[in-house]
Amino acid sequence: MVLTFGYKRSIKYQMGIVTGFFLVMMASGFVASTITTRLPSLIPVMTVAGALYILYLAYLILRSSITMKEDIVRPLGFFQGMFLQLLNAKTLIVGLTAYSTFLVNPPKTLLWRTASASFFTALAITALALYSLFGFFLFRILQSPRVGKMINTLFAAALVYTALALLWPMVAQFA
């Protein structure tokens, strides 16, 4: 979007993404809290499912190619960005994984859930802004298939590390 329409014309879409992300994080906090309180035996299952999904994303990134498509006629708006996140399975998996593995025993208050969702959203805003700005500057570099493959490999390796970090406590119990 930023590459095609510029940063200013993409702000509404980005704000929609941020709003949708916050709503998904709030819902994930409630769902994960309910599951971990009422069905704690599901925590390992959710951890493994989240790690497997992260590994799947790493696989997709590793196999993807860097191609720029510019077939969007006008910038997408706020609601398109928000609904993209509300319907995005990756966002839900990230939220459920974060709340059910890294934040297993937090206070169960609305204030804490709002604060944690706000923190995750602040991280998402930072990542989105950096992604947009760096994407603008790296556009020429990413045209090289070799450089694109190296960047995809780096991102995939980071995801594999994240998945292994999720699984390591479970594996260490059996060692």
PDB file of C-alpha atoms in Angstrom:
ATOM      1  CA  MET A   1       0.000   0.000   0.000  1.00  0.00           C
ATOM      2  CA  VAL A   2       2.657   2.509   1.011  1.00  0.00           C
ATOM      3  CA  LEU A   3       4.735   1.714  -2.057  1.00  0.00           C
ATOM      4  CA  THR A   4       1.752   2.238  -4.327  1.00  0.00           C
ATOM      5  CA  PHE A   5      -0.057   5.186  -2.698  1.00  0.00           C
ATOM      6  CA  GLY A   6       2.420   6.766  -0.294  1.00  0.00           C
ATOM      7  CA  TYR A   7       2.448   6.882   3.485  1.00  0.00           C
ATOM      8  CA  LYS A   8      -0.191   9.617   3.923  1.00  0.00           C
ATOM      9  CA  ARG A   9      -2.783   7.976   1.689  1.00  0.00           C
ATOM     10  CA  SER A  10      -2.314   4.662   3.520  1.00  0.00           C
ATOM     11  CA  ILE A  11      -2.872   5.980   7.061  1.00  0.00           C
ATOM     12  CA  LYS A  12      -6.622   5.166   7.234  1.00  0.00           C
ATOM     13  CA  TYR A  13      -5.918   1.591   6.215  1.00  0.00           C
ATOM     14  CA  GLN A  14      -3.120   1.307   8.763  1.00  0.00           C
ATOM     15  CA  MET A  15      -5.344   2.720  11.526  1.00  0.00           C
ATOM     16  CA  GLY A  16      -7.938   0.094  10.632  1.00  0.00           C
ATOM     17  CA  ILE A  17      -5.277  -2.597  10.936  1.00  0.00           C
ATOM     18  CA  VAL A  18      -4.279  -1.260  14.361  1.00  0.00           C
ATOM     19  CA  THR A  19      -7.900  -1.109  15.569  1.00  0.00           C
ATOM     20  CA  GLY A  20      -8.632  -4.624  14.357  1.00  0.00           C
ATOM     21  CA  PHE A  21      -5.422  -5.893  15.937  1.00  0.00           C
ATOM     22  CA  PHE A  22      -6.377  -4.348  19.302  1.00  0.00           C
ATOM     23  CA  LEU A  23      -9.847  -5.913  19.175  1.00  0.00           C
ATOM     24  CA  VAL A  24      -8.397  -9.335  18.351  1.00  0.00           C
ATOM     25  CA  MET A  25      -5.864  -9.022  21.202  1.00  0.00           C
ATOM     26  CA  MET A  26      -8.664  -8.151  23.649  1.00  0.00           C
ATOM     27  CA  ALA A  27     -10.724 -11.129  22.478  1.00  0.00           C
ATOM     28  CA  SER A  28      -7.660 -13.392  22.593  1.00  0.00           C
ATOM     29  CA  GLY A  29      -6.969 -12.334  26.171  1.00  0.00           C
ATOM     30  CA  PHE A  30     -10.501 -13.225  27.234  1.00  0.00           C
ATOM     31  CA  VAL A  31     -10.541 -16.533  25.347  1.00  0.00           C
ATOM     32  CA  ALA A  32      -7.089 -17.619  26.539  1.00  0.00           C
ATOM     33  CA  SER A  33      -7.928 -16.623  30.112  1.00  0.00           C
ATOM     34  CA  THR A  34     -11.119 -18.655  30.011  1.00  0.00           C
ATOM     35  CA  ILE A  35      -9.359 -21.671  28.530  1.00  0.00           C
ATOM     36  CA  THR A  36      -6.401 -21.559  30.928  1.00  0.00           C
ATOM     37  CA  THR A  37      -8.695 -21.119  33.934  1.00  0.00           C
ATOM     38  CA  ARG A  38     -11.375 -23.649  33.051  1.00  0.00           C
ATOM     39  CA  LEU A  39      -9.443 -26.082  30.830  1.00  0.00           C
ATOM     40  CA  PRO A  40      -5.744 -25.881  31.805  1.00  0.00           C
ATOM     41  CA  SER A  41      -5.077 -29.231  30.133  1.00  0.00           C
ATOM     42  CA  LEU A  42      -5.510 -27.449  26.781  1.00  0.00           C
ATOM     43  CA  ILE A  43      -2.475 -25.190  27.361  1.00  0.00           C
ATOM     44  CA  PRO A  44       0.036 -27.710  25.945  1.00  0.00           C
ATOM     45  CA  VAL A  45      -2.262 -28.367  22.984  1.00  0.00           C
ATOM     46  CA  MET A  46      -2.568 -24.632  22.284  1.00  0.00           C
ATOM     47  CA  THR A  47       1.196 -24.223  22.644  1.00  0.00           C
ATOM     48  CA  VAL A  48       1.935 -27.003  20.172  1.00  0.00           C
ATOM     49  CA  ALA A  49      -0.762 -25.752  17.767  1.00  0.00           C
ATOM     50  CA  GLY A  50       0.647 -22.219  17.931  1.00  0.00           C
ATOM     51  CA  ALA A  51       4.209 -23.442  17.399  1.00  0.00           C
ATOM     52  CA  LEU A  52       3.157 -25.619  14.452  1.00  0.00           C
ATOM     53  CA  TYR A  53       1.320 -22.697  12.887  1.00  0.00           C
ATOM     54  CA  ILE A  54       4.393 -20.486  13.330  1.00  0.00           C
ATOM     55  CA  LEU A  55       6.512 -23.185  11.657  1.00  0.00           C
ATOM     56  CA  TYR A  56       3.978 -23.310   8.816  1.00  0.00           C
ATOM     57  CA  LEU A  57       4.291 -19.534   8.380  1.00  0.00           C
ATOM     58  CA  ALA A  58       8.087 -19.899   8.313  1.00  0.00           C
ATOM     59  CA  TYR A  59       7.707 -22.513   5.571  1.00  0.00           C
ATOM     60  CA  LEU A  60       5.426 -20.228   3.546  1.00  0.00           C
ATOM     61  CA  ILE A  61       7.833 -17.304   3.886  1.00  0.00           C
ATOM     62  CA  LEU A  62      10.766 -19.462   2.887  1.00  0.00           C
ATOM     63  CA  ARG A  63       8.962 -20.654  -0.249  1.00  0.00           C
ATOM     64  CA  SER A  64       7.483 -17.286  -1.229  1.00  0.00           C
ATOM     65  CA  SER A  65       8.863 -15.064  -3.930  1.00  0.00           C
ATOM     66  CA  ILE A  66       9.294 -11.325  -3.846  1.00  0.00           C
ATOM     67  CA  THR A  67       6.990  -9.830  -6.449  1.00  0.00           C
ATOM     68  CA  MET A  68       5.346  -6.463  -6.383  1.00  0.00           C
ATOM     69  CA  LYS A  69       1.804  -6.291  -7.711  1.00  0.00           C
ATOM     70  CA  GLU A  70       0.331  -2.880  -8.304  1.00  0.00           C
ATOM     71  CA  ASP A  71      -3.197  -3.778  -9.339  1.00  0.00           C
ATOM     72  CA  ILE A  72      -4.943  -1.817  -6.547  1.00  0.00           C
ATOM     73  CA  VAL A  73      -6.698   1.208  -8.065  1.00  0.00           C
ATOM     74  CA  ARG A  74      -7.290   3.223  -4.882  1.00  0.00           C
ATOM     75  CA  PRO A  75      -6.033   2.952  -1.315  1.00  0.00           C
ATOM     76  CA  LEU A  76      -7.964   0.693   1.019  1.00  0.00           C
ATOM     77  CA  GLY A  77      -9.749   2.387   3.916  1.00  0.00           C
ATOM     78  CA  PHE A  78     -10.157   2.038   7.672  1.00  0.00           C
ATOM     79  CA  PHE A  79     -12.781  -0.706   7.622  1.00  0.00           C
ATOM     80  CA  GLN A  80     -10.887  -2.825   5.098  1.00  0.00           C
ATOM     81  CA  GLY A  81      -7.846  -2.707   7.389  1.00  0.00           C
ATOM     82  CA  MET A  82      -9.901  -3.463  10.498  1.00  0.00           C
ATOM     83  CA  PHE A  83     -11.780  -6.376   8.946  1.00  0.00           C
ATOM     84  CA  LEU A  84      -8.539  -7.729   7.523  1.00  0.00           C
ATOM     85  CA  GLN A  85      -7.286  -8.149  11.090  1.00  0.00           C
ATOM     86  CA  LEU A  86     -10.609  -9.385  12.485  1.00  0.00           C
ATOM     87  CA  LEU A  87     -10.678 -12.134   9.848  1.00  0.00           C
ATOM     88  CA  ASN A  88      -6.935 -12.815   9.897  1.00  0.00           C
ATOM     89  CA  ALA A  89      -6.280 -16.226  11.447  1.00  0.00           C
ATOM     90  CA  LYS A  90      -2.627 -15.307  12.019  1.00  0.00           C
ATOM     91  CA  THR A  91      -3.587 -12.431  14.313  1.00  0.00           C
ATOM     92  CA  LEU A  92      -5.887 -14.675  16.334  1.00  0.00           C
ATOM     93  CA  ILE A  93      -3.241 -17.410  16.596  1.00  0.00           C
ATOM     94  CA  VAL A  94      -0.637 -14.856  17.709  1.00  0.00           C
ATOM     95  CA  GLY A  95      -2.992 -13.507  20.364  1.00  0.00           C
ATOM     96  CA  LEU A  96      -4.046 -16.899  21.670  1.00  0.00           C
ATOM     97  CA  THR A  97      -0.449 -18.129  21.683  1.00  0.00           C
ATOM     98  CA  ALA A  98       0.852 -15.043  23.487  1.00  0.00           C
ATOM     99  CA  TYR A  99      -1.872 -15.068  26.126  1.00  0.00           C
ATOM    100  CA  SER A 100      -1.899 -18.824  26.682  1.00  0.00           C
ATOM    101  CA  THR A 101       1.860 -19.433  26.795  1.00  0.00           C
ATOM    102  CA  PHE A 102       3.810 -16.296  27.646  1.00  0.00           C
ATOM    103  CA  LEU A 103       1.126 -14.740  29.863  1.00  0.00           C
ATOM    104  CA  VAL A 104      -0.385 -17.789  31.534  1.00  0.00           C
ATOM    105  CA  ASN A 105      -0.990 -16.469  35.064  1.00  0.00           C
ATOM    106  CA  PRO A 106      -1.630 -12.738  34.752  1.00  0.00           C
ATOM    107  CA  PRO A 107      -4.284 -10.874  36.746  1.00  0.00           C
ATOM    108  CA  LYS A 108      -7.716 -11.534  35.255  1.00  0.00           C
ATOM    109  CA  THR A 109      -8.867  -7.913  35.355  1.00  0.00           C
ATOM    110  CA  LEU A 110     -10.220  -5.830  32.504  1.00  0.00           C
ATOM    111  CA  LEU A 111      -7.549  -3.214  33.232  1.00  0.00           C
ATOM    112  CA  TRP A 112      -4.746  -5.764  32.821  1.00  0.00           C
ATOM    113  CA  ARG A 113      -6.250  -7.165  29.619  1.00  0.00           C
ATOM    114  CA  THR A 114      -6.678  -3.676  28.190  1.00  0.00           C
ATOM    115  CA  ALA A 115      -3.118  -2.733  29.186  1.00  0.00           C
ATOM    116  CA  SER A 116      -1.630  -5.901  27.690  1.00  0.00           C
ATOM    117  CA  ALA A 117      -3.660  -5.548  24.483  1.00  0.00           C
ATOM    118  CA  SER A 118      -2.535  -1.911  24.321  1.00  0.00           C
ATOM    119  CA  PHE A 119       1.087  -2.999  24.754  1.00  0.00           C
ATOM    120  CA  PHE A 120       0.784  -5.578  21.958  1.00  0.00           C
ATOM    121  CA  THR A 121      -0.937  -2.952  19.805  1.00  0.00           C
ATOM    122  CA  ALA A 122       1.874  -0.461  20.474  1.00  0.00           C
ATOM    123  CA  LEU A 123       4.317  -3.116  19.280  1.00  0.00           C
ATOM    124  CA  ALA A 124       2.138  -3.679  16.218  1.00  0.00           C
ATOM    125  CA  ILE A 125       2.011   0.068  15.483  1.00  0.00           C
ATOM    126  CA  THR A 126       5.793   0.243  15.698  1.00  0.00           C
ATOM    127  CA  ALA A 127       6.179  -2.803  13.462  1.00  0.00           C
ATOM    128  CA  LEU A 128       3.636  -1.472  10.955  1.00  0.00           C
ATOM    129  CA  ALA A 129       5.302   1.948  10.809  1.00  0.00           C
ATOM    130  CA  LEU A 130       8.753   0.423  10.385  1.00  0.00           C
ATOM    131  CA  TYR A 131       7.435  -2.041   7.807  1.00  0.00           C
ATOM    132  CA  SER A 132       5.860   0.796   5.830  1.00  0.00           C
ATOM    133  CA  LEU A 133       8.846   3.125   6.028  1.00  0.00           C
ATOM    134  CA  PHE A 134      11.494   0.488   5.424  1.00  0.00           C
ATOM    135  CA  GLY A 135       9.375  -1.027   2.679  1.00  0.00           C
ATOM    136  CA  PHE A 136       9.437   2.303   0.906  1.00  0.00           C
ATOM    137  CA  PHE A 137      13.228   2.549   1.179  1.00  0.00           C
ATOM    138  CA  LEU A 138      13.939  -1.119   0.483  1.00  0.00           C
ATOM    139  CA  PHE A 139      11.724  -1.371  -2.585  1.00  0.00           C
ATOM    140  CA  ARG A 140      14.664  -1.238  -4.996  1.00  0.00           C
ATOM    141  CA  ILE A 141      16.739  -3.703  -2.985  1.00  0.00           C
ATOM    142  CA  LEU A 142      13.880  -6.201  -2.832  1.00  0.00           C
ATOM    143  CA  GLN A 143      13.687  -6.291  -6.610  1.00  0.00           C
ATOM    144  CA  SER A 144      16.729  -8.563  -6.519  1.00  0.00           C
ATOM    145  CA  PRO A 145      15.540 -12.175  -6.159  1.00  0.00           C
ATOM    146  CA  ARG A 146      18.739 -13.111  -4.317  1.00  0.00           C
ATOM    147  CA  VAL A 147      18.335 -10.381  -1.688  1.00  0.00           C
ATOM    148  CA  GLY A 148      14.628 -11.154  -1.354  1.00  0.00           C
ATOM    149  CA  LYS A 149      15.403 -14.824  -0.747  1.00  0.00           C
ATOM    150  CA  MET A 150      17.980 -13.895   1.910  1.00  0.00           C
ATOM    151  CA  ILE A 151      15.477 -11.650   3.704  1.00  0.00           C
ATOM    152  CA  ASN A 152      12.777 -14.336   3.545  1.00  0.00           C
ATOM    153  CA  THR A 153      15.258 -16.873   4.936  1.00  0.00           C
ATOM    154  CA  LEU A 154      16.101 -14.519   7.804  1.00  0.00           C
ATOM    155  CA  PHE A 155      12.411 -13.987   8.632  1.00  0.00           C
ATOM    156  CA  ALA A 156      11.722 -17.724   8.415  1.00  0.00           C
ATOM    157  CA  ALA A 157      14.647 -18.440  10.763  1.00  0.00           C
ATOM    158  CA  ALA A 158      13.258 -15.928  13.272  1.00  0.00           C
ATOM    159  CA  LEU A 159       9.886 -17.698  13.161  1.00  0.00           C
ATOM    160  CA  VAL A 160      11.508 -21.117  13.616  1.00  0.00           C
ATOM    161  CA  TYR A 161      13.368 -19.751  16.654  1.00  0.00           C
ATOM    162  CA  THR A 162      10.085 -18.419  18.073  1.00  0.00           C
ATOM    163  CA  ALA A 163       8.366 -21.787  17.595  1.00  0.00           C
ATOM    164  CA  LEU A 164      11.256 -23.627  19.243  1.00  0.00           C
ATOM    165  CA  ALA A 165      11.222 -21.162  22.147  1.00  0.00           C
ATOM    166  CA  LEU A 166       7.549 -21.990  22.653  1.00  0.00           C
ATOM    167  CA  LEU A 167       8.182 -25.730  22.569  1.00  0.00           C
ATOM    168  CA  TRP A 168      11.445 -25.842  24.545  1.00  0.00           C
ATOM    169  CA  PRO A 169       9.889 -25.793  28.063  1.00  0.00           C
ATOM    170  CA  MET A 170       7.708 -28.766  27.113  1.00  0.00           C
ATOM    171  CA  VAL A 171      10.629 -30.691  25.597  1.00  0.00           C
ATOM    172  CA  ALA A 172      12.893 -29.889  28.566  1.00  0.00           C
ATOM    173  CA  GLN A 173      10.415 -31.565  30.936  1.00  0.00           C
ATOM    174  CA  PHE A 174      10.992 -34.895  29.223  1.00  0.00           C
ATOM    175  CA  ALA A 175      14.782 -34.589  28.964  1.00  0.00           C
TER     176      ALA A 175
END
